[in-house]
PDB file of C-alpha atoms in Angstrom:
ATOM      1  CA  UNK G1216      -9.503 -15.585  -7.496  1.00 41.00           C
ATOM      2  CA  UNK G1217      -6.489 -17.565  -7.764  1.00 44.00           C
ATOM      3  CA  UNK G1218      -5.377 -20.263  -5.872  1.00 45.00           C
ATOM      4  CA  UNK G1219      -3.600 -19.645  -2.781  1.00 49.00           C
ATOM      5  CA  UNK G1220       0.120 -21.707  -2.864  1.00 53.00           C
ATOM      6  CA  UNK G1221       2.853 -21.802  -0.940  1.00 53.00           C
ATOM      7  CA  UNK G1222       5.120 -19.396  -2.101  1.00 56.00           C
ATOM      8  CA  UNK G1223       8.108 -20.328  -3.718  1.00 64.00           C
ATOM      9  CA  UNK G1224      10.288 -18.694  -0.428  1.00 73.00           C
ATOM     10  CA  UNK G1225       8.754 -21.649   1.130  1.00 72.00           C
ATOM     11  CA  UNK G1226       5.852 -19.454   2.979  1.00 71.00           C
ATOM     12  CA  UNK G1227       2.397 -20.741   3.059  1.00 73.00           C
ATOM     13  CA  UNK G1228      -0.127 -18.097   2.541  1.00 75.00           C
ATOM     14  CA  UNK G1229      -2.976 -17.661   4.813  1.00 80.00           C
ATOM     15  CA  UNK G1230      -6.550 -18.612   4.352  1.00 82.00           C
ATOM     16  CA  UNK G1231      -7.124 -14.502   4.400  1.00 86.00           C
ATOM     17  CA  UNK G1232      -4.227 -13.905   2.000  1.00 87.00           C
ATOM     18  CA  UNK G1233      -5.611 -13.133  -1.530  1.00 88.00           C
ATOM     19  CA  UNK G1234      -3.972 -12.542  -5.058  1.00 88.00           C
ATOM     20  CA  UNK G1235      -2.708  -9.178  -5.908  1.00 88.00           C
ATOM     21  CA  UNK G1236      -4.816  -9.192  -8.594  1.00 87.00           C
ATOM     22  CA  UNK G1237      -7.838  -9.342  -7.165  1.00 89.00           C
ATOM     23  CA  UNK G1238      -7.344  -6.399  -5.933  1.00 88.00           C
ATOM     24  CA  UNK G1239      -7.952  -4.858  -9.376  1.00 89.00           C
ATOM     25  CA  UNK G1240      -6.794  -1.447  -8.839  1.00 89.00           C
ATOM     26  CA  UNK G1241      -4.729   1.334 -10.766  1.00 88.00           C
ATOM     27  CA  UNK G1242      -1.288   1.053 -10.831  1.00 88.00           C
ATOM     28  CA  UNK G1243      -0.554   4.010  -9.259  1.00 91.00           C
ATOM     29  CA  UNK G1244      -2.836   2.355  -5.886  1.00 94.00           C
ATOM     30  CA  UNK G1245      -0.563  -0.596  -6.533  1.00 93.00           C
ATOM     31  CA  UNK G1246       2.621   1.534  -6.277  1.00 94.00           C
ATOM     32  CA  UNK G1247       1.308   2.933  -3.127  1.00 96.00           C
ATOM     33  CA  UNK G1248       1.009  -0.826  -1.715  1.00 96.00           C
ATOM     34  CA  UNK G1249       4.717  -1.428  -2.454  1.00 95.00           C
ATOM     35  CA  UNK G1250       5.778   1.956  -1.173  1.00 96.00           C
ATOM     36  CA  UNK G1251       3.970   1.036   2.164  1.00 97.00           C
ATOM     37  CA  UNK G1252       5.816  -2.677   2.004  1.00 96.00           C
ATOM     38  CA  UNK G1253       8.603  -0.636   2.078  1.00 96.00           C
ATOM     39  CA  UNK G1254       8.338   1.386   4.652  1.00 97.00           C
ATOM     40  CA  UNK G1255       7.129  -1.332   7.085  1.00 96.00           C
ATOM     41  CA  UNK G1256       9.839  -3.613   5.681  1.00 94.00           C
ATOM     42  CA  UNK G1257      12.387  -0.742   6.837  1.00 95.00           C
ATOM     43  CA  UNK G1258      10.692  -0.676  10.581  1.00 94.00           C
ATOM     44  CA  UNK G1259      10.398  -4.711  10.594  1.00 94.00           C
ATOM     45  CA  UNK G1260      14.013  -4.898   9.901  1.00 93.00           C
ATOM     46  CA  UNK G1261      16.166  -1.335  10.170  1.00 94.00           C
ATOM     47  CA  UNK G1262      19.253  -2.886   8.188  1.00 93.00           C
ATOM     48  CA  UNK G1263      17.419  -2.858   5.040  1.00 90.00           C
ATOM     49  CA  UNK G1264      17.108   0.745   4.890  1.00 92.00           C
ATOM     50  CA  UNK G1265      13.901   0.041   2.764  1.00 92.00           C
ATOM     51  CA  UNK G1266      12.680   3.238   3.427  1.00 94.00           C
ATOM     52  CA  UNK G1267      15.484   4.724   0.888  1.00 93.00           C
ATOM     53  CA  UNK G1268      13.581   2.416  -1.965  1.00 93.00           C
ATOM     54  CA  UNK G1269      10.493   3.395  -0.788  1.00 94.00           C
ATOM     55  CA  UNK G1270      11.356   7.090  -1.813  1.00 94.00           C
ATOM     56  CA  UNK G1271      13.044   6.711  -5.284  1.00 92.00           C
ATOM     57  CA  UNK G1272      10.308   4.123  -6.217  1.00 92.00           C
ATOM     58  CA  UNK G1273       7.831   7.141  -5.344  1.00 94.00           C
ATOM     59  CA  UNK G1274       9.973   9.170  -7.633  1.00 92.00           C
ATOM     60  CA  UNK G1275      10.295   6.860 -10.324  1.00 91.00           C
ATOM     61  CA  UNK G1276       6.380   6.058 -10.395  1.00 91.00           C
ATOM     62  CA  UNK G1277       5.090   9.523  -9.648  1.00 93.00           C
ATOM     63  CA  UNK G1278       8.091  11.999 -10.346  1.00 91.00           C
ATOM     64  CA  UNK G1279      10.391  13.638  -8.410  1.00 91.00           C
ATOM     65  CA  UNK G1280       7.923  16.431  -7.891  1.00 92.00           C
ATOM     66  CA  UNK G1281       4.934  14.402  -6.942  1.00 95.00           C
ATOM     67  CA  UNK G1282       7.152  11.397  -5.601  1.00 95.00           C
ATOM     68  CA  UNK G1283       8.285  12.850  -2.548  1.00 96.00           C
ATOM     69  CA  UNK G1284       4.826  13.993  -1.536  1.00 97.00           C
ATOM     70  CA  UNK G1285       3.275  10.847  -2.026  1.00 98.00           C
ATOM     71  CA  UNK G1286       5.920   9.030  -0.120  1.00 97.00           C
ATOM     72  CA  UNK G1287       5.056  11.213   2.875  1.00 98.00           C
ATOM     73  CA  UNK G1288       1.503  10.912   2.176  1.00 98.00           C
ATOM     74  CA  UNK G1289       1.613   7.212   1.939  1.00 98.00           C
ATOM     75  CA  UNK G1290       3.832   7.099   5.648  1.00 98.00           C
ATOM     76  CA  UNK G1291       1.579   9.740   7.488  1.00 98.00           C
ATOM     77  CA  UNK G1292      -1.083   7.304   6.482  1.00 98.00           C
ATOM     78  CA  UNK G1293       0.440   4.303   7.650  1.00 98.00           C
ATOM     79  CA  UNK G1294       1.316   6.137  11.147  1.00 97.00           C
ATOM     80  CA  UNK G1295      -1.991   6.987  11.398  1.00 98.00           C
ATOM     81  CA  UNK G1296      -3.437   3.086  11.309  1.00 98.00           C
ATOM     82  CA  UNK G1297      -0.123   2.203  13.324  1.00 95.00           C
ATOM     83  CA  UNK G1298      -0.837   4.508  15.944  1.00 96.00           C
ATOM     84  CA  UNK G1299      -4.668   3.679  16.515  1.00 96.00           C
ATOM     85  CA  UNK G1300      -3.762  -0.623  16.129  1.00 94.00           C
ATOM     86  CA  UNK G1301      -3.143  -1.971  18.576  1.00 93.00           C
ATOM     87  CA  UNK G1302      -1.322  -5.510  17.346  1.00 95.00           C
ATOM     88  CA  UNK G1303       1.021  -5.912  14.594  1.00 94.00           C
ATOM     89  CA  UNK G1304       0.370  -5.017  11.153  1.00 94.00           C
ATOM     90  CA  UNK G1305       1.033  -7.875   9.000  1.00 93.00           C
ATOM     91  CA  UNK G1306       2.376  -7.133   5.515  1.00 94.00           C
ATOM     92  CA  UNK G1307       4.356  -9.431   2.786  1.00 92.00           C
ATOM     93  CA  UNK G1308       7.494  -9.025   1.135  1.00 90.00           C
ATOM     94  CA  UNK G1309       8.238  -6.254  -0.916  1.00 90.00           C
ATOM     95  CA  UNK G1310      11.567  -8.159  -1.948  1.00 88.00           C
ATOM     96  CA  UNK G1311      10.480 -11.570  -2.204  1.00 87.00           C
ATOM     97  CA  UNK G1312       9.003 -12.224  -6.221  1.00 85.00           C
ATOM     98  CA  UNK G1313       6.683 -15.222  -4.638  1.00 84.00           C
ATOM     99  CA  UNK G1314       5.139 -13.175  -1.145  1.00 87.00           C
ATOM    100  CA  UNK G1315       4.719  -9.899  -3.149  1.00 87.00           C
ATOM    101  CA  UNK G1316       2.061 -11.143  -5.130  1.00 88.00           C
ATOM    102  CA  UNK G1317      -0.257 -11.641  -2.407  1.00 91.00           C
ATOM    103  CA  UNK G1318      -1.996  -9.730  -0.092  1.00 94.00           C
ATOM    104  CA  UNK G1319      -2.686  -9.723   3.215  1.00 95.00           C
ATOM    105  CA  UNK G1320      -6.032  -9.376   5.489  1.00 96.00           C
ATOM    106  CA  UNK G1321      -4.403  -6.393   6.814  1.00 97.00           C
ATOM    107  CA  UNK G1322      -3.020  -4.985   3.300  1.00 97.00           C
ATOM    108  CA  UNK G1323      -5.718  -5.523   1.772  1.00 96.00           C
ATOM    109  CA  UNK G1324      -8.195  -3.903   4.103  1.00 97.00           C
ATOM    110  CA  UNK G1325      -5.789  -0.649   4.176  1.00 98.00           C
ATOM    111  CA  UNK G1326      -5.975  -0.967  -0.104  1.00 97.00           C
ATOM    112  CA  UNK G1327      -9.969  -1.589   0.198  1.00 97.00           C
ATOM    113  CA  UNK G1328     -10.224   1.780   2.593  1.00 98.00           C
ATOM    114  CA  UNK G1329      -7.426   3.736   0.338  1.00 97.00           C
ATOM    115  CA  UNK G1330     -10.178   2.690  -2.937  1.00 96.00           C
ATOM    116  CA  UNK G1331     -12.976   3.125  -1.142  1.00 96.00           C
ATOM    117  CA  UNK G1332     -12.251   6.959   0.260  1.00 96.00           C
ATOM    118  CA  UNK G1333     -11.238   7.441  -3.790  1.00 94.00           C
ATOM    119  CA  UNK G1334     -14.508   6.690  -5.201  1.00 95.00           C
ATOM    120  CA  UNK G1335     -16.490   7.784  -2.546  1.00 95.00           C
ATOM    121  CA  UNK G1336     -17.697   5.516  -0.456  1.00 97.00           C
ATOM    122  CA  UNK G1337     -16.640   6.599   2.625  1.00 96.00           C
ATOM    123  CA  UNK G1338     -19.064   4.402   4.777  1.00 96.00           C
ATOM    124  CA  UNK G1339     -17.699   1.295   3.820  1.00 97.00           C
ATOM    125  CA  UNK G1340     -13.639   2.590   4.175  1.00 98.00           C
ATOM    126  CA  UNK G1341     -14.543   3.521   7.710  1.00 98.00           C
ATOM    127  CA  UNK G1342     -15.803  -0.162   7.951  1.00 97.00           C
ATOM    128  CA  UNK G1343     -12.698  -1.148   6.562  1.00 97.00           C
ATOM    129  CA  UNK G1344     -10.436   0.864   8.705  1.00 98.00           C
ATOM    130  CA  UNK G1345     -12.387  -0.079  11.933  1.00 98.00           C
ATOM    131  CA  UNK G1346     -12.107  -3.743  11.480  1.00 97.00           C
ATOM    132  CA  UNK G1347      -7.728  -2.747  10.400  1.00 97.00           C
ATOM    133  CA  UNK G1348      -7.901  -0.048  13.768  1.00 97.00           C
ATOM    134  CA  UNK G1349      -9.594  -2.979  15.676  1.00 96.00           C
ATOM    135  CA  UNK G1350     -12.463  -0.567  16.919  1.00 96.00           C
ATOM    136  CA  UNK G1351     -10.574   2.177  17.566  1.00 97.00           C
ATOM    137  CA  UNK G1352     -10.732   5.615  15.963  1.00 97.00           C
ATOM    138  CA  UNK G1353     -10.335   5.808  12.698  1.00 97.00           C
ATOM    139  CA  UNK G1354     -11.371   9.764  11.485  1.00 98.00           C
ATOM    140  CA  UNK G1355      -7.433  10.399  11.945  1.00 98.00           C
ATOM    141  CA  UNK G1356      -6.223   7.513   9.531  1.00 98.00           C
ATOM    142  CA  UNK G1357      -9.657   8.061   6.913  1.00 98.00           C
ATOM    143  CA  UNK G1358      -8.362  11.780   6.587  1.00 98.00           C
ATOM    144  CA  UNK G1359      -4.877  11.010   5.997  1.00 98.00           C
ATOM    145  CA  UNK G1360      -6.255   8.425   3.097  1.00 98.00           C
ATOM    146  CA  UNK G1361      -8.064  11.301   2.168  1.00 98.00           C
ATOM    147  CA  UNK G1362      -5.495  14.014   1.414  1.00 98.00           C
ATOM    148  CA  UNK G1363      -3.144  10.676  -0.068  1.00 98.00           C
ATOM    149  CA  UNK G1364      -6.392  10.139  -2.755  1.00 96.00           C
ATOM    150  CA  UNK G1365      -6.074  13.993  -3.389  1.00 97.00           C
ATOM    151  CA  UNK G1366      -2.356  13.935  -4.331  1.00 96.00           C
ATOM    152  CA  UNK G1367      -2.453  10.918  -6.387  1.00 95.00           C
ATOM    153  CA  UNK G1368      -5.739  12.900  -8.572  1.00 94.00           C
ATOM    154  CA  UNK G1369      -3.490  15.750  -8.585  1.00 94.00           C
ATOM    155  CA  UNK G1370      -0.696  13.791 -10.228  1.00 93.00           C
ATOM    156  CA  UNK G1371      -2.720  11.745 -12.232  1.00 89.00           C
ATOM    157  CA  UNK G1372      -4.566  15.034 -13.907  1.00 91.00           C
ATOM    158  CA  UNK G1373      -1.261  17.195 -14.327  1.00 88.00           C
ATOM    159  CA  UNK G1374      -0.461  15.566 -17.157  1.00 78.00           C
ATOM    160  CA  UNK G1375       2.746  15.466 -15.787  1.00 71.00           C
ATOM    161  CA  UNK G1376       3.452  11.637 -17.082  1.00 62.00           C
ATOM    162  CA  UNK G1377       1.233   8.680 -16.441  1.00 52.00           C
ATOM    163  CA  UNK G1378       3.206   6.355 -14.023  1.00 55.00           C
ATOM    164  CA  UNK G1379       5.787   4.153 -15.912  1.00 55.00           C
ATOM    165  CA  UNK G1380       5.513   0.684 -16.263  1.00 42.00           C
ATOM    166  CA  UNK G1381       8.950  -0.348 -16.703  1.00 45.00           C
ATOM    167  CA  UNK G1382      10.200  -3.708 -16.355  1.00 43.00           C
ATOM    168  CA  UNK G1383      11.863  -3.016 -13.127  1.00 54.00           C
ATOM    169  CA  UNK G1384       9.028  -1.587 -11.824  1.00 47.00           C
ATOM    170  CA  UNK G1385       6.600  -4.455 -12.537  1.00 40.00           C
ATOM    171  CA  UNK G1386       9.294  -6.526 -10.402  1.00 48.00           C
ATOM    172  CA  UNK G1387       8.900  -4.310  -7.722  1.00 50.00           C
ATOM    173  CA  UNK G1388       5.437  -3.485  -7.624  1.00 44.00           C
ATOM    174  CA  UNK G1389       3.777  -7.365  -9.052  1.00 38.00           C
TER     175      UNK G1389
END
């Protein structure tokens, strides 16, 4: 685990703030975190429009056929926890180079649940998702992680293209 800083924006990270890469997961999982940041960067602040990245990164990282469908995916999913929290989501960054490689409590316990329903272990993303959903239900937000894991397999065995690590992209999504 690395060391948690102050970022160089001048933001200390929280005690429950961890490294991106300890989340070790796929890159495709970690283009799904940054498509999310997106989106809740657009609510957070409407002017940014941060939705509109949100979609062409989807496109650029899993094709315009697959890219739309996973942006959806990934905001159904996100309305789904929003709508059965019951405080604020917190998130980092997806602009910032410093608060976009870490991850917060929150972020990191929607990732955890997102892995977790992907290799099967659906107990402990329900655990996940009930201490993100603070107790409340969470079979609406596990199913929506559900059918998001389903499209990224489908993408990911189409042989379509692996997801492309461009330079640009590694700025946006590390």
């Amino acid at each position: 685990m690395k060391s948690r800083t102050v970022a160089e924006c001048g933001r200390k990270m929280s005690e429950k703030d961890s490294h991106l890469s300890d989340l070790n997961m796929p890159f495709s999982y970690l283009a799904i975190l940054q498509i999310a940041r997106l989106y809740m960067q657009s609510v957070a602040h409407p002017p940014s429009m941060a939705w509109m990245a949100a979609l062409s990164g989807a496109d650029e990282t899993f094709d315009e056929i697959f890219g739309p469908q996973v942006a959806a995916r990934t905001l159904e999913t996100l309305q789904k926890v929003r709508l059965s929290r019951r405080s604020l989501f917190n998130f980092n960054s997806p602009t910032c180079p410093s608060c976009c490689q870490f991850v917060t409590e929150h972020e990191r316990r929607f990732m955890t649940a997102l892995d977790c329903v992907r290799s099967g272990a659906t107990g402990q993303a329900k655990i996940e998702l009930i201490m993100l959903c603070e107790g409340n239900d969470v079979v609406p937000a596990l199913n929506a992680m559900d059918r998001l894991n389903e499209l990224i397999a489908a993408f990911l065995s189409s042989g379509v293209r692996a997801p492309k690590f461009s330079d640009d992209i590694a700025r946006r999504y590390m």
